[in-house]
Coordinates of C-alpha atoms in Angstrom, one line a residue:
X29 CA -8.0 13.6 -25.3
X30 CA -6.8 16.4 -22.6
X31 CA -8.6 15.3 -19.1
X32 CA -10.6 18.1 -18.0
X33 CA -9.4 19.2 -14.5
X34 CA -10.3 20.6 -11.5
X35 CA -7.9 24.4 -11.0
X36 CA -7.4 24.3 -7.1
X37 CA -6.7 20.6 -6.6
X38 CA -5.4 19.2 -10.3
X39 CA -7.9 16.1 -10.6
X40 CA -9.2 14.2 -13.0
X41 CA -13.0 14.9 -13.2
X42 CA -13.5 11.1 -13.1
X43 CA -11.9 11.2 -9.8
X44 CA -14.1 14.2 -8.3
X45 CA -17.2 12.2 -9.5
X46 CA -16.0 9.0 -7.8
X47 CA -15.5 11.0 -4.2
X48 CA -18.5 12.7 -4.4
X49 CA -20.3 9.1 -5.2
X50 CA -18.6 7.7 -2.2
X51 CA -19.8 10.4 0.3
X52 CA -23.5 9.9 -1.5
X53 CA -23.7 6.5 -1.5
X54 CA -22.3 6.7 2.2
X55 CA -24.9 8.9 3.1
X56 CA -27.8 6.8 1.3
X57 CA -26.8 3.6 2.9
X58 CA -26.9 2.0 -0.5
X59 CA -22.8 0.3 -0.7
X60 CA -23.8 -3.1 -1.0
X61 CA -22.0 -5.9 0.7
X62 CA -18.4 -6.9 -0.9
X63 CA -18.5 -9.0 -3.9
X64 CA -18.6 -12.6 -3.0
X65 CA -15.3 -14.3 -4.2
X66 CA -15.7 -18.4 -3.7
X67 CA -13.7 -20.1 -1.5
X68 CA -14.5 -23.4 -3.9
X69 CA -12.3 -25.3 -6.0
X70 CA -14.8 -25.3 -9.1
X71 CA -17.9 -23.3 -10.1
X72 CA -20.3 -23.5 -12.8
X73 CA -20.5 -20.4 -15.6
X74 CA -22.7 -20.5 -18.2
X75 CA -21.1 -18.5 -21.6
X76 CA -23.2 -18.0 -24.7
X77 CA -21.2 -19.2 -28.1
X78 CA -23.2 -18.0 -31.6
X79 CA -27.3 -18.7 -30.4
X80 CA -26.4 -21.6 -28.1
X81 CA -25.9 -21.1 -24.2
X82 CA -23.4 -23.8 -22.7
X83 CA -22.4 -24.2 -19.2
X84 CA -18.9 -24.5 -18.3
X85 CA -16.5 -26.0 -15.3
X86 CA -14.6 -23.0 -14.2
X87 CA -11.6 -23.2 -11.8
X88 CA -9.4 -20.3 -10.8
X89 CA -6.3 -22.3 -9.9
X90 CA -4.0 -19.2 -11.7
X91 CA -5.8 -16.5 -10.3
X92 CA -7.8 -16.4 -13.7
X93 CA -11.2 -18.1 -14.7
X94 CA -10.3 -21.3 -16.6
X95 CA -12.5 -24.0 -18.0
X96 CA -11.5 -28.0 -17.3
X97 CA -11.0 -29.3 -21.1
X98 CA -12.5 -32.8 -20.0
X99 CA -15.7 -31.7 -19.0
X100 CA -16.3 -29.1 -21.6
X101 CA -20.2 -29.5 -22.6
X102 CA -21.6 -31.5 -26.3
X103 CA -21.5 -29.1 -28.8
X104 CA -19.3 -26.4 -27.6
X105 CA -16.7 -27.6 -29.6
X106 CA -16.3 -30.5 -32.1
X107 CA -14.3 -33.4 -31.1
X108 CA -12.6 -32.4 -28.1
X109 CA -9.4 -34.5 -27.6
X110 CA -6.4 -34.2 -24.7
X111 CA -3.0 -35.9 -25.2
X112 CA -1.0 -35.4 -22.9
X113 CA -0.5 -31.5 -22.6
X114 CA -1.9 -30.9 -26.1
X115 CA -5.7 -30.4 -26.5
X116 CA -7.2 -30.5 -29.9
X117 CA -10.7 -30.2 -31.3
X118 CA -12.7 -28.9 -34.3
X119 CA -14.4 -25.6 -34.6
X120 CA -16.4 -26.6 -38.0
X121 CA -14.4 -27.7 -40.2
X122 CA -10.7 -25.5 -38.7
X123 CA -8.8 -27.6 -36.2
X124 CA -8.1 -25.7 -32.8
X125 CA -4.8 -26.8 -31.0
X126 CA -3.0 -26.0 -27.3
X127 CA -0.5 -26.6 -25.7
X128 CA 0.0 -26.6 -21.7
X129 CA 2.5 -23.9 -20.6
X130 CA 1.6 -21.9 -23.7
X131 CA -0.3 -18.6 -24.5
X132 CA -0.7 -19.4 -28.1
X133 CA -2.9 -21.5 -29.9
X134 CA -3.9 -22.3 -33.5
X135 CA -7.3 -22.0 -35.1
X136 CA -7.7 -22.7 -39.0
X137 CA -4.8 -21.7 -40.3
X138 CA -3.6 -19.0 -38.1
X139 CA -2.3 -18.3 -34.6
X140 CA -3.5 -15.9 -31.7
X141 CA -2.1 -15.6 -27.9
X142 CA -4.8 -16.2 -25.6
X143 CA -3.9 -13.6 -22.3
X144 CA -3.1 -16.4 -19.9
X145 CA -1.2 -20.1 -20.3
X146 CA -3.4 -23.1 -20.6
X147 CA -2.2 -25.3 -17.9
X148 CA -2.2 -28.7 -16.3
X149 CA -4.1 -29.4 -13.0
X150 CA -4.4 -32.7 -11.6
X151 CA -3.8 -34.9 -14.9
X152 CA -7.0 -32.4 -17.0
X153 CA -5.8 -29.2 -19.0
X154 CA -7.2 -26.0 -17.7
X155 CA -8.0 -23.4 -20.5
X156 CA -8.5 -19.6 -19.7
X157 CA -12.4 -19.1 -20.2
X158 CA -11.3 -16.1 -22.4
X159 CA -11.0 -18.8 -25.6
X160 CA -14.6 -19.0 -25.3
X161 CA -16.4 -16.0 -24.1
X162 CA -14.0 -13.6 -26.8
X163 CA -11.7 -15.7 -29.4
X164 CA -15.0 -18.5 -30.1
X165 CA -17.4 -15.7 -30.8
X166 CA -15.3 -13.7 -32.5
X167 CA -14.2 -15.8 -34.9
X168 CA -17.9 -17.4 -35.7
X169 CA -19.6 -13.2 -36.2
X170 CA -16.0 -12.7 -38.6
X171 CA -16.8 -15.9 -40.7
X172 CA -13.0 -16.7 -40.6
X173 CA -10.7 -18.0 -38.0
X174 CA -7.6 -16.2 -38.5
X175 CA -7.6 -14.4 -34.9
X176 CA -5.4 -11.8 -33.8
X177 CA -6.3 -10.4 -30.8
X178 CA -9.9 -10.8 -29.4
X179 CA -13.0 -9.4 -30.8
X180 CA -11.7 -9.0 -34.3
X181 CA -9.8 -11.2 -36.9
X182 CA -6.3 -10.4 -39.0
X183 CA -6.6 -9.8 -42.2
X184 CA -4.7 -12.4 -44.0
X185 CA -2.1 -9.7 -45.5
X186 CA 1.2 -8.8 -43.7
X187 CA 2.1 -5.4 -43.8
X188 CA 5.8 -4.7 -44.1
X189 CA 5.5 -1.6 -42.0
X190 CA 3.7 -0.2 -39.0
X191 CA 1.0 1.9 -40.7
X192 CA -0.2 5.8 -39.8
X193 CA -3.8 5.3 -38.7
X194 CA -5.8 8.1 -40.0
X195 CA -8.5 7.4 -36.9
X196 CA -5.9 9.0 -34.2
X197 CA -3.8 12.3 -33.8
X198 CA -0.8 12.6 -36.0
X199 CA 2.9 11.9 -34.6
X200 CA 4.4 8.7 -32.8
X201 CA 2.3 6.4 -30.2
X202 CA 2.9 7.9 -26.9
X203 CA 3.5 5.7 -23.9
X204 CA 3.0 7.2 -20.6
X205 CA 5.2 4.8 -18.1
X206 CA 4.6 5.7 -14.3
X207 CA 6.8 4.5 -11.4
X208 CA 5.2 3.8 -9.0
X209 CA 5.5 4.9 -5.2
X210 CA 8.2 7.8 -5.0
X211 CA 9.5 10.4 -2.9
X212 CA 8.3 10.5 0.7
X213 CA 6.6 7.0 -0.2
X214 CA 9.2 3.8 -0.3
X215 CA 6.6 1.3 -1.3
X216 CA 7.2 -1.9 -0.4
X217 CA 10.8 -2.7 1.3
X218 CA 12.7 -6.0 1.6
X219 CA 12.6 -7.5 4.9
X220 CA 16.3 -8.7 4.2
X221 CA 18.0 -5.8 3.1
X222 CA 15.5 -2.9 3.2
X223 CA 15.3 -2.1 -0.5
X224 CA 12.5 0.2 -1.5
X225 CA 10.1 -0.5 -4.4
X226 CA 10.6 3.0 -5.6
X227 CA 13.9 2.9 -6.4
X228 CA 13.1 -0.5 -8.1
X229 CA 10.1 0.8 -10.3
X230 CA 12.3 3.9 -11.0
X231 CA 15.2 2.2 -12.5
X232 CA 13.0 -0.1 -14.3
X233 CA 11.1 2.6 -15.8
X234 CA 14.2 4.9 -17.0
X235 CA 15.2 1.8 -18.5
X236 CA 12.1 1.4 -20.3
X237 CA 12.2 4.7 -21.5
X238 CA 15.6 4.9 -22.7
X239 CA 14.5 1.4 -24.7
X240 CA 11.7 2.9 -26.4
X241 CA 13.3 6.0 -27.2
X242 CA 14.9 3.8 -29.7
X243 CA 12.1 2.3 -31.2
X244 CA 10.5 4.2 -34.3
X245 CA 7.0 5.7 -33.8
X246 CA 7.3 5.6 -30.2
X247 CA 7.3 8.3 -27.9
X248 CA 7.9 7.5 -24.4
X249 CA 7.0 10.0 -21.5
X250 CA 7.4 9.3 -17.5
X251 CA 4.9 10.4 -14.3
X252 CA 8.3 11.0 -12.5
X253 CA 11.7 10.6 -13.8
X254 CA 13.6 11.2 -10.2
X255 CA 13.1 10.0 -6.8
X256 CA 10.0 12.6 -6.4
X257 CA 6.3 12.0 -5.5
X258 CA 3.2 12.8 -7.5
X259 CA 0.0 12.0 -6.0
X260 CA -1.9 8.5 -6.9
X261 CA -5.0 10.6 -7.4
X262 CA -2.8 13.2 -9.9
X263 CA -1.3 10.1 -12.1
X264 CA -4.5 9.2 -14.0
X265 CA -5.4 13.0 -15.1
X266 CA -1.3 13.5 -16.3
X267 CA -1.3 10.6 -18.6
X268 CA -4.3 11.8 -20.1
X269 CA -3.0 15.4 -20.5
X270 CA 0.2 13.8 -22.3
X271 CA -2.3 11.9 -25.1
X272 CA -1.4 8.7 -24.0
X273 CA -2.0 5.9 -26.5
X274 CA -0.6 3.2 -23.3
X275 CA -0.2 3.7 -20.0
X276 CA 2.0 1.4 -17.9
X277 CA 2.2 1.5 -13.5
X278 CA 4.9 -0.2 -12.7
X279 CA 5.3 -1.9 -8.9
X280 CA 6.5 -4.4 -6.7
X281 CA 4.9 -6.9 -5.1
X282 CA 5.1 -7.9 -1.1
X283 CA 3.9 -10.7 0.5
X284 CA 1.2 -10.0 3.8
X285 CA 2.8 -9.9 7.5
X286 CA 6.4 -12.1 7.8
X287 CA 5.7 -14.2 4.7
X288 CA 8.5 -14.8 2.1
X289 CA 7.5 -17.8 0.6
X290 CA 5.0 -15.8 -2.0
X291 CA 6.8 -15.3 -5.6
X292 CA 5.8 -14.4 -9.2
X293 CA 4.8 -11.9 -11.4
X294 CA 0.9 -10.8 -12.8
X295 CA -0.4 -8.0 -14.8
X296 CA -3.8 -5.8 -13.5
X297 CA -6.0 -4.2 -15.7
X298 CA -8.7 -2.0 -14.0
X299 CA -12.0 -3.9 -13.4
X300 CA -13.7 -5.7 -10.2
X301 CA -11.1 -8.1 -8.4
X302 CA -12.5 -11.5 -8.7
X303 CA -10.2 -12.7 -6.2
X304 CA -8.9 -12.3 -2.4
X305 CA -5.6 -12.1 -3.5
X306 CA -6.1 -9.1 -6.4
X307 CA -8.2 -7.3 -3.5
X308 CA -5.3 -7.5 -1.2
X309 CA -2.7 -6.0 -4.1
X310 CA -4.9 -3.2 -5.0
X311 CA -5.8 -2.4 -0.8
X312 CA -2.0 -2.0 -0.6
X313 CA -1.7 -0.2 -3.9
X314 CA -4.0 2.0 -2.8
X315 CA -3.6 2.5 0.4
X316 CA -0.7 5.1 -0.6
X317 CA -3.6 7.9 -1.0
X318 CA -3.4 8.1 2.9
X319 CA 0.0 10.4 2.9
X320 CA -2.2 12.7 0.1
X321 CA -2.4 15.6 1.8
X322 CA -6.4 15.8 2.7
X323 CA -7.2 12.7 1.0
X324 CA -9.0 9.0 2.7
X325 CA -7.9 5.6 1.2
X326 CA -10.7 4.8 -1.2
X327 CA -13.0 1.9 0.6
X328 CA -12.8 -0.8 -2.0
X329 CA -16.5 -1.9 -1.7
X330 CA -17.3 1.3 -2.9
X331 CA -14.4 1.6 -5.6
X332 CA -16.0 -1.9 -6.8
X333 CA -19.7 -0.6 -6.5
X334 CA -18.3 2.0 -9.2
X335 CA -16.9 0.2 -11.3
X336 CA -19.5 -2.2 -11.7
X337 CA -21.5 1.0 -13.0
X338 CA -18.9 2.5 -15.2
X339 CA -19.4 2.5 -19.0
X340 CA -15.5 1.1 -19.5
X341 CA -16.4 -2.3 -22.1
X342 CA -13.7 -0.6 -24.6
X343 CA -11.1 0.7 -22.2
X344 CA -11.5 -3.0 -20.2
X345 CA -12.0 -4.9 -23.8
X346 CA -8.6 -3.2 -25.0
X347 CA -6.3 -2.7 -21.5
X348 CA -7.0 -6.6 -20.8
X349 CA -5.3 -7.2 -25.0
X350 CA -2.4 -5.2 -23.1
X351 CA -2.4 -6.9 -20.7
X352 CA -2.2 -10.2 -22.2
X353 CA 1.1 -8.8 -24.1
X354 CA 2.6 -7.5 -21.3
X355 CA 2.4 -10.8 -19.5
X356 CA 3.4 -13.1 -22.3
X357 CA 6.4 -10.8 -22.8
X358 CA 7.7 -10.7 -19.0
X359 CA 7.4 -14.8 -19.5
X360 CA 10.8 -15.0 -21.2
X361 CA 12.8 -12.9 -18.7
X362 CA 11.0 -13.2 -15.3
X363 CA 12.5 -16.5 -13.9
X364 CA 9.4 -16.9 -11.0
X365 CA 5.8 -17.8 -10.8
X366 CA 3.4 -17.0 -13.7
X367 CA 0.6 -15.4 -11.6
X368 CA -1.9 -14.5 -15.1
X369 CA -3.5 -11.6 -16.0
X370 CA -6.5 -10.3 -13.5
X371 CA -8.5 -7.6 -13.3
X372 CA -8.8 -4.8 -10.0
X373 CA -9.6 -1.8 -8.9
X374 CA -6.6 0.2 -8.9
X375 CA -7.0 4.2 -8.5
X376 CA -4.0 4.5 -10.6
X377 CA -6.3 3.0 -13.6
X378 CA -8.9 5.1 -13.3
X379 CA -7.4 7.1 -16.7
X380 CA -11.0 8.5 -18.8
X381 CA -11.3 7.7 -22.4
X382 CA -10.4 4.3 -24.1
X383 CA -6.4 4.6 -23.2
X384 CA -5.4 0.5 -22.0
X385 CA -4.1 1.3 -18.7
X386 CA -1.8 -1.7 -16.8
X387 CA -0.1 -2.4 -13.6
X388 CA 2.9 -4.2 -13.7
X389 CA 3.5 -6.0 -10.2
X390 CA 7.3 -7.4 -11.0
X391 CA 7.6 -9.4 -8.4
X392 CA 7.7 -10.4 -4.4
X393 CA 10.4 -8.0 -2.7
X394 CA 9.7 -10.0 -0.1
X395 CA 11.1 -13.5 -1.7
X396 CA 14.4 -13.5 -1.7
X397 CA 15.2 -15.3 -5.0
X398 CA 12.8 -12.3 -6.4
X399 CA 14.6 -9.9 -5.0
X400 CA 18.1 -11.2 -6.1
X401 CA 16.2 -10.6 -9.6
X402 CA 14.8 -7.4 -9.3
X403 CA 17.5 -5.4 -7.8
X404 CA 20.3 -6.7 -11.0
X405 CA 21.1 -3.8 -13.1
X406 CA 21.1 -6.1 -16.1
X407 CA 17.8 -8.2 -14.9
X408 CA 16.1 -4.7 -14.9
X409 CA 17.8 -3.8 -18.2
X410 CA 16.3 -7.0 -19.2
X411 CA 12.9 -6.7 -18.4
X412 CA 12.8 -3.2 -19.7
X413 CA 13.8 -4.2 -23.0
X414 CA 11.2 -6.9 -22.8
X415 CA 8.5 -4.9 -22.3
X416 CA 9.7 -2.3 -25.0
X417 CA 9.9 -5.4 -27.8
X418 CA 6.1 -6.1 -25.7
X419 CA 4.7 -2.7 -26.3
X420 CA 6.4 -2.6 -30.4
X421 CA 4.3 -5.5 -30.8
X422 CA 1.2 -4.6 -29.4
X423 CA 1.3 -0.9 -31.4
X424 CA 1.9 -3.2 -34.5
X425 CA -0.5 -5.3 -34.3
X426 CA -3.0 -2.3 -32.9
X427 CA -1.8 -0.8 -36.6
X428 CA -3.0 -3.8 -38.7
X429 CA -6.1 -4.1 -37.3
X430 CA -7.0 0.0 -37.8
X431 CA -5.7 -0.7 -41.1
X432 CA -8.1 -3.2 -41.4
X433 CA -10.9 -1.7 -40.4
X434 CA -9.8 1.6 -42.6
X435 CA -10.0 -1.1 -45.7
X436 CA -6.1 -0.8 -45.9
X437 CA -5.0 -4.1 -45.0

């Protein structure tokens, strides 16, 4: 799992490919145009469900692609019904229920948390498009409907304790946690009081350690444990040399120009930004590589370009499952807005192999009811002990499923 690097500047390999693709594709002329994002309220997707293609409503009111529940097409699912902020239909002969406002559903006779909330939008219920494109198909190829995460199904067994899966080293799941910004780089400061996001992220992240240090089968490690920098393009290529089974970026959001109004918290997992917003929060994010000695802020056509290309389907498949925890489990300590879980193309991602990588935006330092929150000792206790019982889960459930698939479940 040790990232090959390169001995006079440290780098990931990935990252030396990607800079030589840029100066190529430069030179070629061949970066096509930015993605197109729609500016309109509702598209049309078409999703394929068993042999049967069905085209779907999709909004992004959230952030996050969601399908309207009233105008979902015949056959797609049985019986389709909305009372008030509970949708139910059929899938055969297992009854499918959600809620509005919550990331868990019920299908048969089990329960799995969908990545993002199910929500209400002008009287219709909006449900992320994820229920169809991953938790539908899975659960049809598995002939049973006991989801657990996407793409596979739970075997109906509990296990008392967190398995030893045979497919991965020995020793305790590490979990690589980086603060982000640092050092000679403040992040993002308040407008109010000047705080600096690094000091934020720091705290938050020795916090998180200390939380998971107490957890069995867990073995935390930190990018930077003091007010230090390490270079963006260095972070990727040191988890990897650590073994990382997680890795975790954690940030602070700020809101464009003079704004304060902006609030809320969202979860990245490294993939194409579908939306103006997620473009803007990686630019920023990214934009740090400027004070790297030597080094040009990455053009973000051309990051996208790349990614597009990249063979990543079980990095992506398994960093968005993170993902979804991470967000479900900052829900019940994060008193602001519910941004969802999005992809983008964050440098800091970039990790090789099929490690889930995350970034962790906490909220708007810029909003001063966020900031209040983020800058409390025991608020950033609190979320660090929320994303510890967050990451326990996850490596639980990760155990059942290898257990499964090892025939030991």
């Amino acid at each position: 799992m040790h990232c090959e690097r390169n001995r006079t500047r440290g780098r990931p390999k990935v990252v030396q490919a990607i800079s030589r693709s840029w100066r190529l594709l430069v030179a070629l002329g061949a970066l096509p145009a930015a993605p197109g994002l729609s500016a309109q309220p509702a598209e049309r997707q078409v999703i394929t469900v068993g042999r049967s293609a069905y085209e779907l409503t999709v909004a992004r009111h959230r952030g996050y692609p969601s399908a309207s529940w009233s105008s979902l097409p015949p056959g797609l699912l049985a019986e389709p019904f909305l009372r008030g902020s509970v949708a139910t239909a059929a899938v055969g002969a297992a009854p499918l229920v959600l809620t509005a406002g919550s990331p868990f559903g019920r299908l048969g006779d089990g329960f799995f948390q969908l990545a993002n909330l199910p929500y209400l939008e002008a009287g219709d219920l909006w449900v992320p498009v994820e229920l169809f494109t991953e938790w539908l198909p899975a659960a049809i190829a598995a002939g049973g409907l006991t989801a657990v995460q996407p793409g596979s199904v739970a075997s109906a067994k509990e296990r008392d304790a967190r398995p030893t899966p045979s497919a991965r080293r020995p020793g305790p799941w590490r979990v690589v946690i980086d603060a982000g910004h640092g050092g000679h780089d403040p992040g993002t400061r308040s407008p109010r009081t000047g705080v600096r996001e690094k000091d934020i992220t720091l705290a938050v992240s020795n916090y998180l350690r200390d939380e998971l240090s107490g957890r069995d089968g867990i073995q935390p490690l930190l990018i930077r444990d003091s007010d230090r920098w390490v270079n963006v393009t260095e972070r990727p290529g040191r988890a990897m040399s650590m073994s990382a089974d997680l890795f975790i970026s954690i940030h602070v959001n700020a809101e464009p120009g003079r704004g304060t109004s902006a609030s809320g918290f969202e979860t990245y997992y490294l993939g194409r930004a579908r939306t103006e917003e997620s473009r803007r929060v990686a630019m920023r994010e990214n934009a740090v590589i400027e004070v790297e000695e030597g080094e040009e802020r990455p053009n973000m056509e051309q990051l996208e370009f790349i990614l597009a290309g990249l063979d990543r389907d079980v990095n992506l498949g398994e960093s968005r499952t993170f993902a979804g925890y991470v967000q479900n489990g900052l829900r019940s300590v994060l008193r602001s807005k519910d941004r969802g879980v999005k992809p983008g193309p964050f440098y800091v991602l970039l990790t090789t192999g099929d490690t889930p990588t995350v970034l962790v935006e906490l909220g708007f330092i810029t909003n001063s009811s966020d900031e209040r929150h983020l800058t409390s000792t025991s608020a950033q206790r609190e979320i660090a002990r929320a994303l510890a019982n967050t990451i326990d889960t996850y490596f639980e459930e990760t155990g059942r499923r290898i257990a499964v698939m090892e025939g030991k479940g």
